[in-house]
Amino acid sequence: MPTTKRPAQERFARRLLRGLGALPPGVQRGLGGRTVRIDGQELNPEVQLALRLLNLAAGETFESLPLEQGRAQISSEAWVFGDQTPVATVRDLTIPGPAGDIGARLYREAPEPSALLVYFHGGGWVLGDLEVSDAACRFLAANAGLAVLSVDYRLAPEAPFPAAVDDAVAAFRYAVEHAAEFGADPAAIGVAGESAGGNLAAVVSQVTTRETGAAPAFQLLFFPVTDLSTKHRSYSLFSEGFFLTESQMDWYKARYLTDPEQALDPRVSPLLATDLSGLPPAYIAVAGFDPLRDEGEAYAARLKQAGVPVSVRRHSGLIHGIINATGVGHAGRDVLLEAAGALRVGLTAHAG
């Protein structure tokens, strides 16, 4: 949506955050207050300043709002913090799914045939859409030299588990079967996602590896949910005050699952799968100040134990969702640039 059509409050917040994000780190540190140190980590000054502003302006957060207002709030935050990296071609389309058409968006910067990344947005399986993931998808397409297919899978509570999983698997399989239509090499199609989307990317990798047919050539997981069956230590360390909260994760879980026992299903908690051997090579990025940090690192450790090539990167001073802040400062862009490098080595180089 053009800037002129956004509410004045959003436009002001966007300009303010961009200005503050451009300040030298020393100035940001002074404005952000006393340095936050937890678990041997120091909060990035750019992030600390942004969090301070968010906390000062805090109103009702999405879990306390009616569902549609909560979804609108997440979309607003994505616009305020993100930007539109130029990409040669962007087009919306639909792909067939198990319960009807699935919305999708194709980003193409690379020449054909290229690698293709099937991307699943975050939002706890309840919030989020193609707009929420637009900034990250554009950035990856432009900097990793590949095409990105962003998938608008069904959301809970209207469509609880396993609807999102079924849509994600169907979207990946469709991308492989119709690779030529996307200008992609069918042997170089990977999966990626953030948070709940990272969960879906991990689950797609597991499901398709164990069943007949193609499996992803690579998996890129940003701050993934890997275990809804228990709360790892990072939940208690970062339960509130660092963007994603423990109570919000509880809210997501209560809407995604219709039975708490479903949390033991590896399609919900991929960390609980008994066998991780044979899965695609992985790059896993976690944030130091994130309730999901420890389960992401635990999943990386289990992949390594199973003989899967995996690189895990802890961005120790950062918070959940930072990859969507491509328009503010440099922290989010730095995370994405590193991931784009991993994609170039692990996926793009194998296309064509």
Coordinates of C-alpha atoms in Angstrom, one line a residue:
M1 CA 0.0 0.0 0.0
P2 CA 1.4 3.5 -0.8
T3 CA 2.8 5.5 2.0
T4 CA 0.1 8.2 1.5
K5 CA -2.7 5.8 2.3
R6 CA -1.2 4.6 5.6
P7 CA -2.5 6.2 8.9
A8 CA -0.6 9.2 10.0
Q9 CA 0.5 7.5 13.2
E10 CA 2.1 4.7 11.2
R11 CA 3.9 7.1 8.8
F12 CA 5.2 9.1 11.8
A13 CA 6.5 5.9 13.5
R14 CA 8.2 4.8 10.3
R15 CA 10.0 8.1 9.9
L16 CA 11.0 8.2 13.5
L17 CA 12.4 4.7 13.7
R18 CA 14.3 5.2 10.5
G19 CA 15.9 8.3 11.9
L20 CA 16.8 6.7 15.2
G21 CA 18.1 3.6 13.4
A22 CA 20.6 5.8 11.5
L23 CA 22.1 7.2 14.6
P24 CA 25.6 6.1 15.7
P25 CA 25.6 3.1 18.1
G26 CA 26.9 5.3 21.0
V27 CA 24.0 7.7 20.6
Q28 CA 21.5 4.8 20.4
R29 CA 23.0 3.4 23.6
G30 CA 22.6 6.7 25.4
L31 CA 19.0 7.0 24.3
G32 CA 18.2 3.4 25.0
G33 CA 19.1 3.5 28.7
R34 CA 21.2 1.2 30.8
T35 CA 22.7 -1.7 28.8
V36 CA 20.6 -4.9 29.2
R37 CA 22.7 -8.0 29.9
I38 CA 21.2 -11.4 30.4
D39 CA 22.8 -14.9 30.2
G40 CA 26.2 -13.5 29.2
Q41 CA 24.6 -11.5 26.3
E42 CA 24.4 -7.8 25.7
L43 CA 21.3 -6.4 23.9
N44 CA 22.1 -4.6 20.7
P45 CA 21.8 -0.8 21.2
E46 CA 19.7 -0.4 18.1
V47 CA 17.3 -3.0 19.3
Q48 CA 17.3 -1.7 22.9
L49 CA 16.3 1.8 21.7
A50 CA 13.5 0.4 19.5
L51 CA 12.2 -1.7 22.4
R52 CA 12.3 1.3 24.7
L53 CA 10.2 3.3 22.2
L54 CA 7.7 0.4 21.7
N55 CA 7.3 0.0 25.5
L56 CA 6.8 3.7 26.0
A57 CA 4.1 3.7 23.3
A58 CA 2.6 0.4 24.4
G59 CA -1.1 -0.1 24.0
E60 CA -3.0 -3.3 23.7
T61 CA -1.0 -6.1 22.1
F62 CA -2.4 -8.4 19.6
E63 CA -3.4 -11.2 22.0
S64 CA -5.7 -8.9 23.9
L65 CA -7.5 -7.6 20.8
P66 CA -10.2 -9.1 18.6
L67 CA -8.6 -11.4 16.1
E68 CA -8.9 -9.2 13.0
Q69 CA -7.5 -6.2 14.9
G70 CA -4.6 -8.3 16.1
R71 CA -3.9 -9.4 12.5
A72 CA -4.0 -5.8 11.4
Q73 CA -1.6 -4.7 14.1
I74 CA 1.0 -7.2 12.9
S75 CA 0.6 -6.0 9.4
S76 CA 1.0 -2.4 10.6
E77 CA 4.2 -3.3 12.4
A78 CA 5.6 -5.0 9.3
W79 CA 5.1 -1.9 7.3
V80 CA 6.5 0.4 9.9
F81 CA 9.7 -1.6 10.3
G82 CA 10.2 -3.0 6.8
D83 CA 11.0 -1.7 3.4
Q84 CA 10.6 -2.8 -0.2
T85 CA 14.0 -4.0 -1.6
P86 CA 13.7 -3.6 -5.4
V87 CA 13.1 -6.9 -7.2
A88 CA 12.9 -7.4 -10.9
T89 CA 9.6 -9.3 -10.9
V90 CA 6.9 -9.6 -8.2
R91 CA 3.6 -11.3 -9.0
D92 CA 0.7 -12.7 -7.0
L93 CA -0.7 -16.1 -7.9
T94 CA -2.7 -19.0 -6.5
I95 CA -1.7 -22.6 -6.2
P96 CA -4.1 -25.5 -5.5
G97 CA -4.2 -26.8 -1.9
P98 CA -6.0 -29.5 0.0
A99 CA -8.9 -27.2 0.9
G100 CA -8.9 -24.8 -2.0
D101 CA -6.6 -22.3 -3.6
I102 CA -3.6 -21.0 -1.6
G103 CA -2.5 -17.5 -2.2
A104 CA 1.2 -17.0 -3.0
R105 CA 3.6 -14.4 -4.3
L106 CA 6.6 -15.0 -6.5
Y107 CA 9.7 -12.8 -6.3
R108 CA 12.3 -13.1 -9.1
E109 CA 15.6 -11.4 -9.5
A110 CA 17.8 -14.2 -10.8
P111 CA 18.1 -15.4 -14.4
E112 CA 16.4 -18.7 -15.3
P113 CA 16.7 -21.4 -14.4
S114 CA 17.4 -20.5 -10.8
A115 CA 17.1 -21.9 -7.3
L116 CA 13.7 -21.4 -5.7
L117 CA 13.0 -20.9 -2.0
V118 CA 9.5 -21.7 -0.8
Y119 CA 8.9 -19.3 2.1
F120 CA 6.4 -19.5 5.0
H121 CA 5.7 -16.3 7.0
G122 CA 5.7 -16.1 10.8
G123 CA 2.8 -15.2 13.1
G124 CA 2.2 -18.2 15.3
W125 CA 0.0 -20.0 12.7
V126 CA -2.6 -17.4 13.7
L127 CA -1.4 -14.1 12.3
G128 CA 0.6 -13.0 9.3
D129 CA 0.2 -13.0 5.5
L130 CA 2.1 -12.3 2.3
E131 CA 2.5 -8.6 3.3
V132 CA 4.1 -9.5 6.7
S133 CA 6.9 -11.5 5.0
D134 CA 7.3 -9.2 2.0
A135 CA 10.4 -7.3 3.2
A136 CA 12.3 -10.5 4.0
C137 CA 11.3 -12.2 0.8
R138 CA 12.4 -9.3 -1.3
F139 CA 15.7 -9.0 0.5
L140 CA 16.5 -12.7 0.1
A141 CA 15.5 -12.8 -3.6
A142 CA 17.7 -9.8 -4.3
N143 CA 20.7 -10.8 -2.3
A144 CA 20.7 -14.6 -2.6
G145 CA 20.4 -14.7 -6.4
L146 CA 17.3 -16.9 -6.4
A147 CA 13.5 -16.8 -6.7
V148 CA 11.2 -16.8 -3.7
L149 CA 7.7 -18.3 -3.5
S150 CA 5.9 -16.9 -0.4
V151 CA 3.0 -19.0 0.7
D152 CA -0.2 -17.7 2.3
Y153 CA -1.2 -20.9 4.2
R154 CA -4.4 -21.2 6.2
L155 CA -4.5 -19.8 9.7
A156 CA -5.9 -20.9 13.0
P157 CA -8.2 -20.8 14.8
E158 CA -10.4 -20.9 11.6
A159 CA -8.1 -23.7 10.3
P160 CA -6.2 -25.3 13.2
F161 CA -3.5 -27.9 13.0
P162 CA -2.8 -29.7 10.7
A163 CA -4.2 -27.2 8.1
A164 CA -1.0 -25.1 7.9
V165 CA 1.2 -28.2 7.6
D166 CA -1.0 -29.6 4.8
D167 CA -0.9 -26.4 2.9
A168 CA 2.9 -26.0 3.3
V169 CA 3.5 -29.6 2.1
A170 CA 1.2 -29.1 -0.8
A171 CA 2.8 -25.8 -1.8
F172 CA 6.3 -27.3 -1.8
R173 CA 5.2 -30.3 -3.9
Y174 CA 3.4 -28.0 -6.3
A175 CA 6.6 -25.9 -6.6
V176 CA 8.6 -29.0 -7.6
E177 CA 6.0 -30.3 -10.0
H178 CA 5.7 -26.8 -11.7
A179 CA 9.3 -25.7 -11.4
A180 CA 9.4 -24.8 -15.1
E181 CA 6.5 -22.3 -14.7
F182 CA 8.5 -20.6 -11.9
G183 CA 11.7 -20.6 -13.9
A184 CA 13.3 -22.9 -11.3
D185 CA 15.6 -25.9 -11.3
P186 CA 13.5 -28.7 -9.7
A187 CA 16.7 -30.1 -8.1
A188 CA 17.4 -26.7 -6.3
I189 CA 14.2 -26.0 -4.4
G190 CA 14.5 -25.2 -0.7
V191 CA 12.2 -24.2 2.1
A192 CA 12.5 -21.3 4.6
G193 CA 10.5 -19.5 7.2
E194 CA 10.4 -17.5 10.3
S195 CA 9.1 -18.5 13.7
A196 CA 5.9 -20.5 13.0
G197 CA 7.0 -20.4 9.3
G198 CA 10.4 -21.9 10.4
N199 CA 8.4 -24.6 12.1
L200 CA 6.5 -25.3 8.9
A201 CA 9.8 -25.4 6.8
A202 CA 11.3 -27.9 9.3
V203 CA 8.1 -30.0 9.2
V204 CA 7.9 -30.0 5.4
S205 CA 11.5 -31.2 5.3
Q206 CA 10.7 -34.1 7.6
V207 CA 7.4 -35.1 5.9
T208 CA 8.7 -35.0 2.4
T209 CA 12.0 -36.8 3.3
R210 CA 10.0 -39.7 4.8
E211 CA 7.5 -40.0 2.0
T212 CA 7.9 -40.7 -1.7
G213 CA 8.7 -37.8 -4.0
A214 CA 11.0 -34.8 -3.9
A215 CA 12.4 -33.3 -0.7
P216 CA 13.8 -29.8 -0.2
A217 CA 17.4 -29.3 -1.2
F218 CA 18.0 -26.9 1.7
Q219 CA 16.2 -25.6 4.7
L220 CA 16.6 -22.1 6.1
L221 CA 15.0 -21.6 9.6
F222 CA 14.8 -18.2 11.2
F223 CA 14.0 -18.4 15.0
P224 CA 11.9 -21.6 14.5
V225 CA 9.4 -23.1 16.8
T226 CA 10.6 -26.6 17.2
D227 CA 9.0 -27.8 20.5
L228 CA 5.5 -26.8 21.7
S229 CA 5.5 -29.7 24.2
T230 CA 7.6 -27.9 26.8
K231 CA 9.1 -24.5 27.6
H232 CA 12.9 -24.5 27.3
R233 CA 15.1 -22.3 29.6
S234 CA 15.0 -19.3 27.3
Y235 CA 11.3 -19.0 28.0
S236 CA 12.1 -18.0 31.6
L237 CA 15.0 -15.8 30.7
F238 CA 13.1 -13.7 28.1
S239 CA 9.5 -14.2 29.1
E240 CA 8.6 -10.6 28.5
G241 CA 10.1 -7.3 27.4
F242 CA 11.8 -8.5 24.2
F243 CA 9.1 -8.3 21.6
L244 CA 7.9 -12.0 21.6
T245 CA 6.6 -13.0 25.0
E246 CA 5.8 -16.2 26.8
S247 CA 2.1 -15.3 27.1
Q248 CA 1.9 -14.7 23.3
M249 CA 3.4 -18.1 22.7
D250 CA 0.7 -19.5 25.0
W251 CA -2.0 -17.6 23.0
Y252 CA -0.7 -19.0 19.7
K253 CA -0.6 -22.5 21.0
A254 CA -4.1 -22.4 22.4
R255 CA -5.4 -21.4 18.9
Y256 CA -3.3 -23.6 16.7
L257 CA -3.9 -26.8 18.6
T258 CA -7.4 -28.3 19.3
D259 CA -5.9 -30.8 21.8
P260 CA -2.8 -30.1 24.0
E261 CA -1.6 -33.7 23.2
Q262 CA -1.0 -32.6 19.6
A263 CA 2.1 -30.8 20.9
L264 CA 3.7 -34.2 21.0
D265 CA 3.2 -34.7 17.3
P266 CA 6.5 -34.1 15.3
R267 CA 4.4 -32.2 12.8
V268 CA 3.9 -29.7 15.6
S269 CA 7.2 -30.2 17.5
P270 CA 9.8 -31.3 14.9
L271 CA 12.4 -31.6 17.7
L272 CA 10.5 -34.6 18.9
A273 CA 10.9 -36.7 15.7
T274 CA 12.6 -39.9 16.5
D275 CA 14.8 -39.9 13.4
L276 CA 16.3 -36.8 11.8
S277 CA 18.7 -38.6 9.5
G278 CA 18.6 -37.8 5.8
L279 CA 17.1 -34.4 6.1
P280 CA 18.2 -31.5 3.9
P281 CA 21.2 -29.4 4.9
A282 CA 20.1 -26.6 7.2
Y283 CA 21.0 -23.1 8.2
I284 CA 19.4 -22.1 11.5
A285 CA 19.4 -18.5 12.9
V286 CA 18.4 -17.9 16.5
A287 CA 18.2 -14.6 18.4
G288 CA 19.9 -14.3 21.8
F289 CA 17.0 -12.5 23.5
D290 CA 14.2 -14.8 22.3
P291 CA 12.0 -17.3 24.2
L292 CA 12.5 -19.7 21.2
R293 CA 16.3 -19.5 21.3
D294 CA 17.0 -22.7 23.1
E295 CA 14.7 -25.0 21.2
G296 CA 16.1 -23.7 17.9
E297 CA 19.6 -24.5 19.1
A298 CA 18.4 -27.9 20.4
Y299 CA 17.0 -28.7 16.9
A300 CA 20.3 -27.8 15.3
A301 CA 22.2 -30.0 17.8
R302 CA 19.9 -33.0 17.0
L303 CA 20.4 -32.5 13.3
K304 CA 24.1 -32.6 13.7
Q305 CA 23.8 -35.7 15.8
A306 CA 21.9 -37.3 13.0
G307 CA 24.6 -36.5 10.4
V308 CA 22.7 -33.6 8.7
P309 CA 25.0 -30.8 7.5
V310 CA 23.9 -27.8 9.6
S311 CA 25.1 -24.3 10.5
V312 CA 23.6 -22.6 13.5
R313 CA 24.1 -18.9 14.2
R314 CA 23.1 -17.2 17.4
H315 CA 22.7 -13.5 17.0
S316 CA 23.3 -12.9 20.6
G317 CA 22.2 -9.2 20.9
L318 CA 19.0 -9.5 18.9
I319 CA 15.3 -10.4 19.3
H320 CA 12.7 -12.4 17.7
G321 CA 11.4 -11.1 14.4
I322 CA 14.4 -8.9 13.6
I323 CA 14.5 -10.0 10.0
N324 CA 11.4 -8.0 9.3
A325 CA 13.1 -4.7 10.3
T326 CA 14.9 -4.2 6.9
G327 CA 14.0 -0.5 6.9
V328 CA 15.3 0.4 10.4
G329 CA 19.0 0.4 11.2
H330 CA 21.2 -2.5 10.0
A331 CA 20.6 -5.4 12.5
G332 CA 17.8 -7.1 10.5
R333 CA 19.6 -6.6 7.2
D334 CA 22.8 -8.1 8.6
V335 CA 21.0 -11.2 9.7
L336 CA 19.4 -11.6 6.3
L337 CA 22.7 -10.9 4.5
E338 CA 24.4 -13.7 6.3
A339 CA 21.5 -16.0 5.5
A340 CA 21.6 -15.0 1.9
G341 CA 25.3 -16.0 1.9
A342 CA 24.3 -19.4 3.3
L343 CA 21.7 -19.8 0.5
R344 CA 24.2 -18.9 -2.2
V345 CA 26.5 -21.7 -1.0
G346 CA 23.8 -24.2 0.0
L347 CA 21.2 -23.7 -2.7
T348 CA 21.8 -21.1 -5.4
A349 CA 25.1 -22.7 -6.5
H350 CA 23.4 -26.0 -7.3
A351 CA 20.8 -24.5 -9.8
G352 CA 21.0 -24.7 -13.5

